[in-house]
């Protein structure tokens, strides 16, 4: 059987191929890109004149191969990861068991914004009425800087809480030895957040940095090994609350409080554009009113470092209900009828949750402006994260400035409630205590005032020589 003769294929014209390629490229470029969407949102956010801050005077560090932000400092077991740099590991096994039991508990109490039963009133709240959040107490005279001494150098990574948890101890250590501190940061420079002072200055990698490293005065993402020995108190009893997760020495240092006070006084305009509106609302003196701050790290669909650390995860609904009850109890204990609530969280659902449940005489403090959030996680968190890569330098400055403003605003309330551990709140707790205000830590089923565990311990001025 004879086969039919095959037809010769006509060659495809070059123009047809070119047309197909162009169409393919066009369709590819036309695909929606979430990173572009985020960037457009950020550009829109920065477009209004009042939000634009002059950044021409900022100094930006250059990335060099020898700048190791992930350097492990054996003085505290830092591994360059997320928020638990000062986390107390010895409590993990016991508290993970407690947290597992807590998650199994049925939530028996629905928060009631109108009434509060006597069993929810705690004597620990019944103290002298709060009158102001403005003054910072327990300040000391800082040592003068001896300019003939070489400064300490410090690097830090990750989120603003972790960065401060590295930088401030170095500043304390340096001041005890009459030295200044030079701060070298990637992504967002210190000079974008704070103006230079006698005690803390922005710097970049260069000859000064290299000389500090040669002299053993460079602390890479850690704290000086001798740092903890210089505190008056170094041992604390277990409280079986979130407080056990923290290194409590932080909260008994007048030197650290004084340095925090100086930093607040030297915020850059971009940070003040976020902080000032919050602080003005929280520190305003209104009759029969108190302010309460609350921080909740929920995760925002985060993977990696956060996902691994199950001990940091919480039952959000239980935490929110318990927190609202504690807020009601605090307002009652202060003989107040009005309240302002400031909420800092990686979840955008927390403020609306409170807004829909608080009494009419309470207000949830709203920031003057907010940065768009990433779809997952936070802009600056785990070391090596690429989340912030979609941001240009101005946007990175804004994102870090907003987070820093939240840290300091959390320290400006009559009461601060801490439901789970985060290095984000180290400075906030210290500031709240320095102002003589209350800090509450969540236990197994309720909050506890920090003063319950202090046995009259005061923040005594210590020798600064």
XYZ file of C-alpha atoms in Angstrom:
465
model
C 0.000 0.000 0.000
C 1.521 3.206 -1.062
C 1.817 5.993 1.480
C 0.475 9.338 0.584
C 3.242 11.725 -0.163
C 4.042 13.878 2.866
C 3.476 17.546 2.578
C 6.420 19.787 3.070
C 6.035 22.106 6.057
C 6.290 25.698 5.215
C 8.907 27.537 7.229
C 7.450 29.765 9.949
C 8.195 33.341 9.087
C 10.661 35.071 11.409
C 8.165 37.847 12.097
C 5.620 35.314 13.396
C 8.156 33.915 15.855
C 9.058 37.412 16.976
C 5.386 38.242 17.459
C 4.847 35.148 19.648
C 7.882 35.974 21.741
C 6.669 39.523 22.238
C 3.210 38.333 23.262
C 4.719 35.871 25.757
C 6.941 38.562 27.265
C 4.005 40.953 27.455
C 1.812 38.407 29.228
C 4.607 37.562 31.661
C 5.202 41.199 32.492
C 1.473 41.780 32.836
C 1.080 39.145 35.574
C 0.097 40.583 38.950
C 3.081 40.834 41.268
C 2.385 41.079 44.967
C 5.761 42.674 45.621
C 4.942 45.424 43.118
C 1.564 45.870 44.778
C 3.227 46.275 48.150
C 5.726 48.704 46.675
C 2.927 50.741 45.086
C 1.148 50.851 48.443
C 4.340 52.062 50.074
C 4.898 54.721 47.421
C 1.344 55.934 47.907
C 1.946 56.001 51.648
C 4.993 58.217 51.159
C 3.394 60.486 48.559
C 1.733 63.009 50.891
C 4.004 65.988 51.731
C 3.526 65.728 55.492
C 4.845 62.157 55.480
C 8.044 62.916 53.607
C 11.014 63.367 55.917
C 14.308 64.770 54.709
C 16.800 61.904 54.812
C 19.631 63.668 53.010
C 21.700 63.916 56.191
C 21.508 60.209 57.008
C 24.667 58.132 56.797
C 24.265 54.649 55.412
C 26.630 51.769 56.156
C 28.162 49.915 53.264
C 27.962 46.135 53.293
C 31.399 44.586 53.544
C 32.308 40.921 53.553
C 33.755 41.167 57.061
C 30.522 42.559 58.546
C 29.177 39.411 60.185
C 25.788 40.232 61.711
C 25.268 36.556 62.457
C 28.412 36.258 64.569
C 27.748 34.086 67.581
C 28.774 35.622 70.884
C 29.168 32.888 73.474
C 28.420 35.249 76.339
C 24.711 34.703 75.833
C 24.312 32.017 73.198
C 23.149 34.372 70.469
C 22.560 32.707 67.144
C 21.556 35.715 65.087
C 17.934 34.641 64.851
C 14.733 36.386 65.826
C 13.418 37.806 69.087
C 14.598 35.431 71.807
C 18.163 36.636 72.244
C 17.711 37.249 75.956
C 15.268 34.393 76.380
C 15.770 32.219 79.465
C 16.096 28.704 78.034
C 16.124 26.940 81.396
C 12.367 27.365 81.760
C 11.461 25.875 78.379
C 10.561 22.319 79.311
C 8.425 23.186 82.314
C 6.646 26.091 80.674
C 5.986 24.248 77.426
C 4.105 21.686 79.525
C 2.134 24.454 81.214
C 1.375 26.114 77.880
C 0.200 22.804 76.453
C -2.171 22.387 79.372
C -3.375 25.942 78.937
C -4.194 25.383 75.276
C -6.325 22.382 76.284
C -8.341 24.441 78.726
C -11.756 25.540 77.661
C -12.258 29.278 77.798
C -14.955 29.614 80.412
C -15.128 33.368 80.648
C -16.350 35.786 78.020
C -15.056 39.298 78.553
C -17.818 41.576 79.804
C -17.248 45.258 79.100
C -20.049 46.434 81.381
C -19.605 44.521 84.638
C -16.733 43.042 86.569
C -17.253 40.415 89.253
C -15.537 40.682 92.610
C -13.474 37.577 91.940
C -11.697 39.363 89.105
C -10.612 42.241 91.355
C -7.084 41.803 92.648
C -5.602 43.563 95.653
C -2.359 43.991 93.758
C -4.026 46.707 91.676
C -5.264 48.705 94.671
C -2.499 51.237 94.872
C -2.058 54.969 94.722
C -3.879 56.408 91.733
C -1.817 56.981 88.607
C -1.489 60.645 87.751
C 1.023 60.962 84.941
C 3.125 59.035 82.470
C 5.489 61.830 81.510
C 8.304 61.937 84.112
C 11.004 59.307 84.008
C 12.171 58.342 87.476
C 15.338 56.665 88.728
C 17.634 58.557 86.397
C 21.306 58.886 87.243
C 24.156 61.090 86.149
C 25.923 59.282 83.344
C 29.690 59.097 83.337
C 31.426 61.645 81.190
C 33.002 60.210 78.073
C 36.778 60.162 78.063
C 37.579 61.052 74.464
C 41.072 59.609 74.791
C 39.549 56.132 75.201
C 38.641 54.183 72.091
C 34.855 53.732 71.740
C 32.996 50.445 71.926
C 31.603 49.195 68.603
C 28.424 47.141 68.321
C 26.503 45.503 65.482
C 23.029 43.970 65.692
C 20.588 42.295 63.344
C 16.941 41.435 62.950
C 14.020 43.402 64.392
C 14.223 46.592 66.426
C 13.689 44.760 69.723
C 16.630 42.460 69.117
C 18.792 45.355 67.960
C 18.069 47.352 71.108
C 18.645 44.263 73.254
C 22.207 44.211 71.887
C 22.953 47.912 71.655
C 21.741 49.109 75.072
C 23.806 46.652 77.159
C 26.890 47.715 75.200
C 26.010 51.360 75.871
C 25.675 50.604 79.604
C 28.994 48.769 79.614
C 30.718 51.552 77.668
C 29.408 54.256 79.993
C 30.648 52.393 83.056
C 34.096 52.556 81.477
C 33.788 56.213 80.348
C 33.601 55.217 76.682
C 31.176 56.164 73.940
C 29.424 53.620 71.720
C 29.633 53.477 67.931
C 26.697 51.642 66.339
C 26.988 49.964 62.922
C 23.755 48.584 61.473
C 22.763 47.100 58.155
C 19.470 47.834 56.328
C 18.573 50.844 58.474
C 21.392 52.934 59.995
C 21.337 54.204 63.567
C 21.390 57.768 62.194
C 17.964 57.186 60.606
C 16.537 56.478 64.064
C 18.471 58.633 66.540
C 20.571 61.760 66.404
C 24.151 61.358 67.537
C 24.786 62.054 71.220
C 27.887 62.066 73.371
C 27.208 58.481 74.379
C 25.937 56.921 71.139
C 26.896 57.668 67.560
C 26.216 56.164 64.157
C 29.179 54.684 62.323
C 30.006 52.604 59.274
C 32.507 49.888 58.549
C 35.879 51.440 57.943
C 39.165 52.127 59.676
C 37.510 52.963 63.000
C 35.463 49.780 62.968
C 38.494 47.675 62.043
C 40.578 49.252 64.803
C 37.837 48.583 67.352
C 37.805 44.962 66.247
C 41.598 44.756 66.540
C 41.460 46.127 70.098
C 38.742 43.689 71.143
C 36.171 46.481 71.493
C 33.769 45.187 68.829
C 30.661 43.336 70.025
C 29.026 41.568 67.080
C 25.352 40.919 67.692
C 25.959 40.158 71.376
C 26.771 41.712 74.738
C 30.093 42.083 76.592
C 30.930 38.969 78.584
C 31.406 41.045 81.737
C 28.079 42.842 81.307
C 25.901 40.724 83.598
C 28.440 40.730 86.431
C 28.028 44.474 86.802
C 24.422 44.247 87.922
C 23.500 44.344 91.593
C 20.925 41.553 91.223
C 21.577 38.475 89.137
C 19.255 35.780 90.543
C 15.474 35.776 90.650
C 12.874 33.298 91.811
C 10.538 31.742 89.278
C 7.181 33.449 88.896
C 5.517 30.906 86.559
C 4.543 33.814 84.336
C 5.898 35.204 81.081
C 8.307 37.239 83.218
C 10.454 34.109 83.638
C 11.326 34.339 79.941
C 13.113 37.662 80.419
C 16.499 38.544 81.856
C 15.136 40.658 84.669
C 18.412 42.447 85.350
C 17.351 44.721 82.504
C 14.574 46.180 84.636
C 16.739 47.225 87.600
C 19.310 49.418 85.883
C 19.016 53.197 86.364
C 21.875 53.613 83.892
C 19.944 51.780 81.194
C 16.827 53.817 81.987
C 18.808 57.029 81.703
C 20.186 55.994 78.326
C 16.657 55.119 77.136
C 15.492 58.555 78.277
C 18.281 60.212 76.280
C 17.414 58.159 73.212
C 13.771 59.206 73.430
C 14.901 62.825 73.570
C 17.027 62.350 70.451
C 14.703 60.618 68.002
C 15.033 61.665 64.376
C 12.135 63.430 62.606
C 11.011 60.247 60.858
C 10.684 58.411 64.200
C 9.010 61.397 65.848
C 6.448 61.503 63.032
C 5.204 58.147 64.356
C 5.968 58.506 68.057
C 4.803 62.030 68.904
C 1.099 61.554 67.994
C 0.996 58.349 70.069
C 2.828 59.849 73.026
C 0.667 62.967 73.058
C -2.475 60.848 73.320
C -1.078 58.526 75.978
C 0.524 61.189 78.162
C -2.310 63.737 78.079
C -3.713 64.321 81.552
C -7.442 63.787 81.596
C -9.522 63.543 84.723
C -10.764 60.081 85.619
C -8.768 58.423 82.815
C -5.931 55.897 82.569
C -3.858 54.560 79.692
C -3.021 50.910 79.054
C -0.577 49.373 76.585
C -0.644 45.870 75.152
C 1.782 44.030 72.869
C 0.956 40.752 71.146
C 3.283 38.914 68.785
C 1.018 36.564 66.861
C 3.204 35.520 63.930
C 1.326 36.888 60.881
C 1.549 33.582 58.966
C 5.277 33.586 59.613
C 7.497 30.596 58.887
C 11.113 29.843 59.691
C 12.411 30.959 63.078
C 9.018 31.924 64.469
C 7.347 28.716 63.345
C 9.998 26.600 65.081
C 9.580 28.292 68.450
C 6.297 26.807 69.589
C 6.841 28.077 73.128
C 6.150 31.594 71.840
C 2.804 30.746 70.275
C -0.357 31.615 72.189
C -4.081 30.931 72.101
C -5.016 34.352 70.753
C -8.691 34.322 71.753
C -7.848 33.269 75.304
C -5.141 35.930 75.573
C -7.433 38.682 74.298
C -10.287 37.795 76.652
C -7.939 37.529 79.629
C -6.302 40.829 78.688
C -9.601 42.673 78.438
C -10.624 41.405 81.872
C -7.306 42.589 83.316
C -7.769 45.993 81.721
C -11.213 46.297 83.277
C -9.770 45.322 86.634
C -7.012 47.931 86.362
C -9.423 50.711 85.384
C -11.616 49.816 88.368
C -8.631 49.752 90.743
C -7.693 53.282 89.692
C -11.243 54.600 90.249
C -11.332 55.600 86.593
C -14.212 55.479 84.152
C -12.330 56.357 80.983
C -9.366 54.669 79.372
C -7.056 54.801 76.382
C -5.618 51.606 74.957
C -2.524 51.455 72.774
C -1.969 48.175 70.947
C 1.206 47.124 69.153
C 0.956 43.871 67.231
C 2.061 42.130 64.055
C -1.626 41.360 63.428
C -4.032 43.944 62.047
C -6.965 42.121 63.672
C -6.161 43.024 67.287
C -7.189 46.703 67.320
C -10.619 45.982 65.753
C -11.148 43.172 68.279
C -10.775 45.603 71.176
C -12.672 48.410 69.447
C -15.746 46.188 69.127
C -15.711 45.126 72.802
C -14.578 48.006 75.001
C -16.990 50.364 76.818
C -18.076 53.570 75.113
C -15.929 55.600 77.505
C -12.770 53.825 76.358
C -10.758 54.617 73.234
C -8.282 52.608 71.195
C -5.396 54.919 70.306
C -5.000 55.166 66.544
C -1.603 55.973 65.004
C -1.356 59.057 62.811
C 0.053 56.927 60.005
C 0.906 53.277 59.458
C 3.150 51.392 57.086
C 1.627 48.725 54.833
C 2.318 45.255 56.232
C 4.011 42.381 54.414
C 1.783 39.435 53.577
C 3.804 37.174 55.875
C 5.873 37.959 58.941
C 7.294 41.400 59.663
C 9.537 43.690 57.642
C 12.530 43.077 59.906
C 12.624 39.851 61.869
C 14.625 36.712 61.291
C 18.246 37.132 60.250
C 18.652 36.591 56.520
C 15.004 37.338 55.779
C 14.373 38.773 52.315
C 11.010 40.305 53.234
C 12.304 43.887 53.276
C 14.029 43.557 49.901
C 10.989 45.075 48.156
C 11.556 48.309 50.098
C 13.814 51.136 49.029
C 15.951 52.878 51.667
C 13.350 55.494 52.569
C 10.716 52.797 53.016
C 13.062 50.739 55.208
C 13.660 53.797 57.376
C 9.919 54.320 57.722
C 9.248 50.676 58.605
C 11.920 50.595 61.301
C 10.883 54.019 62.590
C 7.292 52.846 63.043
C 8.429 49.783 64.986
C 10.750 51.873 67.163
C 7.958 54.354 67.897
C 5.775 51.453 69.053
C 8.513 50.253 71.422
C 8.725 53.644 73.125
C 4.960 54.234 73.075
C 4.428 50.926 74.883
C 6.532 52.390 77.694
C 4.345 55.481 78.068
C 1.210 53.950 79.633
C -0.057 53.719 83.197
C -0.102 49.939 82.721
C 1.678 47.602 80.292
C 0.352 44.082 79.705
C 2.726 41.379 78.441
C 1.056 38.118 77.286
C 4.056 36.432 75.639
C 7.804 36.893 75.427
C 9.316 39.214 72.857
C 12.556 41.186 72.882
C 10.396 43.944 71.357
C 9.182 44.801 74.872
C 12.456 44.881 76.827
C 12.809 48.652 76.477
C 9.048 49.145 76.935
C 9.052 47.293 80.262
C 12.105 49.222 81.459
C 10.522 52.568 80.523
C 7.211 51.697 82.189
C 8.937 50.718 85.425
C 11.164 53.798 85.306
C 8.025 55.942 85.261
C 6.697 54.149 88.327
C 3.872 52.492 86.417
C 2.554 48.926 86.431
C 3.701 45.995 84.306
C 1.575 42.828 84.187
C 2.772 39.445 82.934
C 0.445 36.645 81.899
C 0.573 33.492 83.992
C -1.271 30.239 83.556
C -4.736 31.761 83.713
C -4.396 35.428 84.690
C -2.059 38.409 84.731
C 0.245 39.190 87.653
C 1.656 42.564 88.643
C 5.450 42.533 88.487
C 5.579 43.973 92.011
C 4.151 40.706 93.358
C 7.552 39.116 92.795
C 9.873 41.863 93.981
C 9.692 41.630 97.807
C 10.232 45.351 98.111
C 13.187 45.312 95.732
C 13.801 48.787 94.413
C 15.714 50.159 91.501
C 18.545 51.488 93.639
C 21.122 53.792 92.076
C 24.294 51.767 91.659
C 27.875 52.881 91.612
C 28.614 54.125 88.115
C 32.352 54.389 88.508
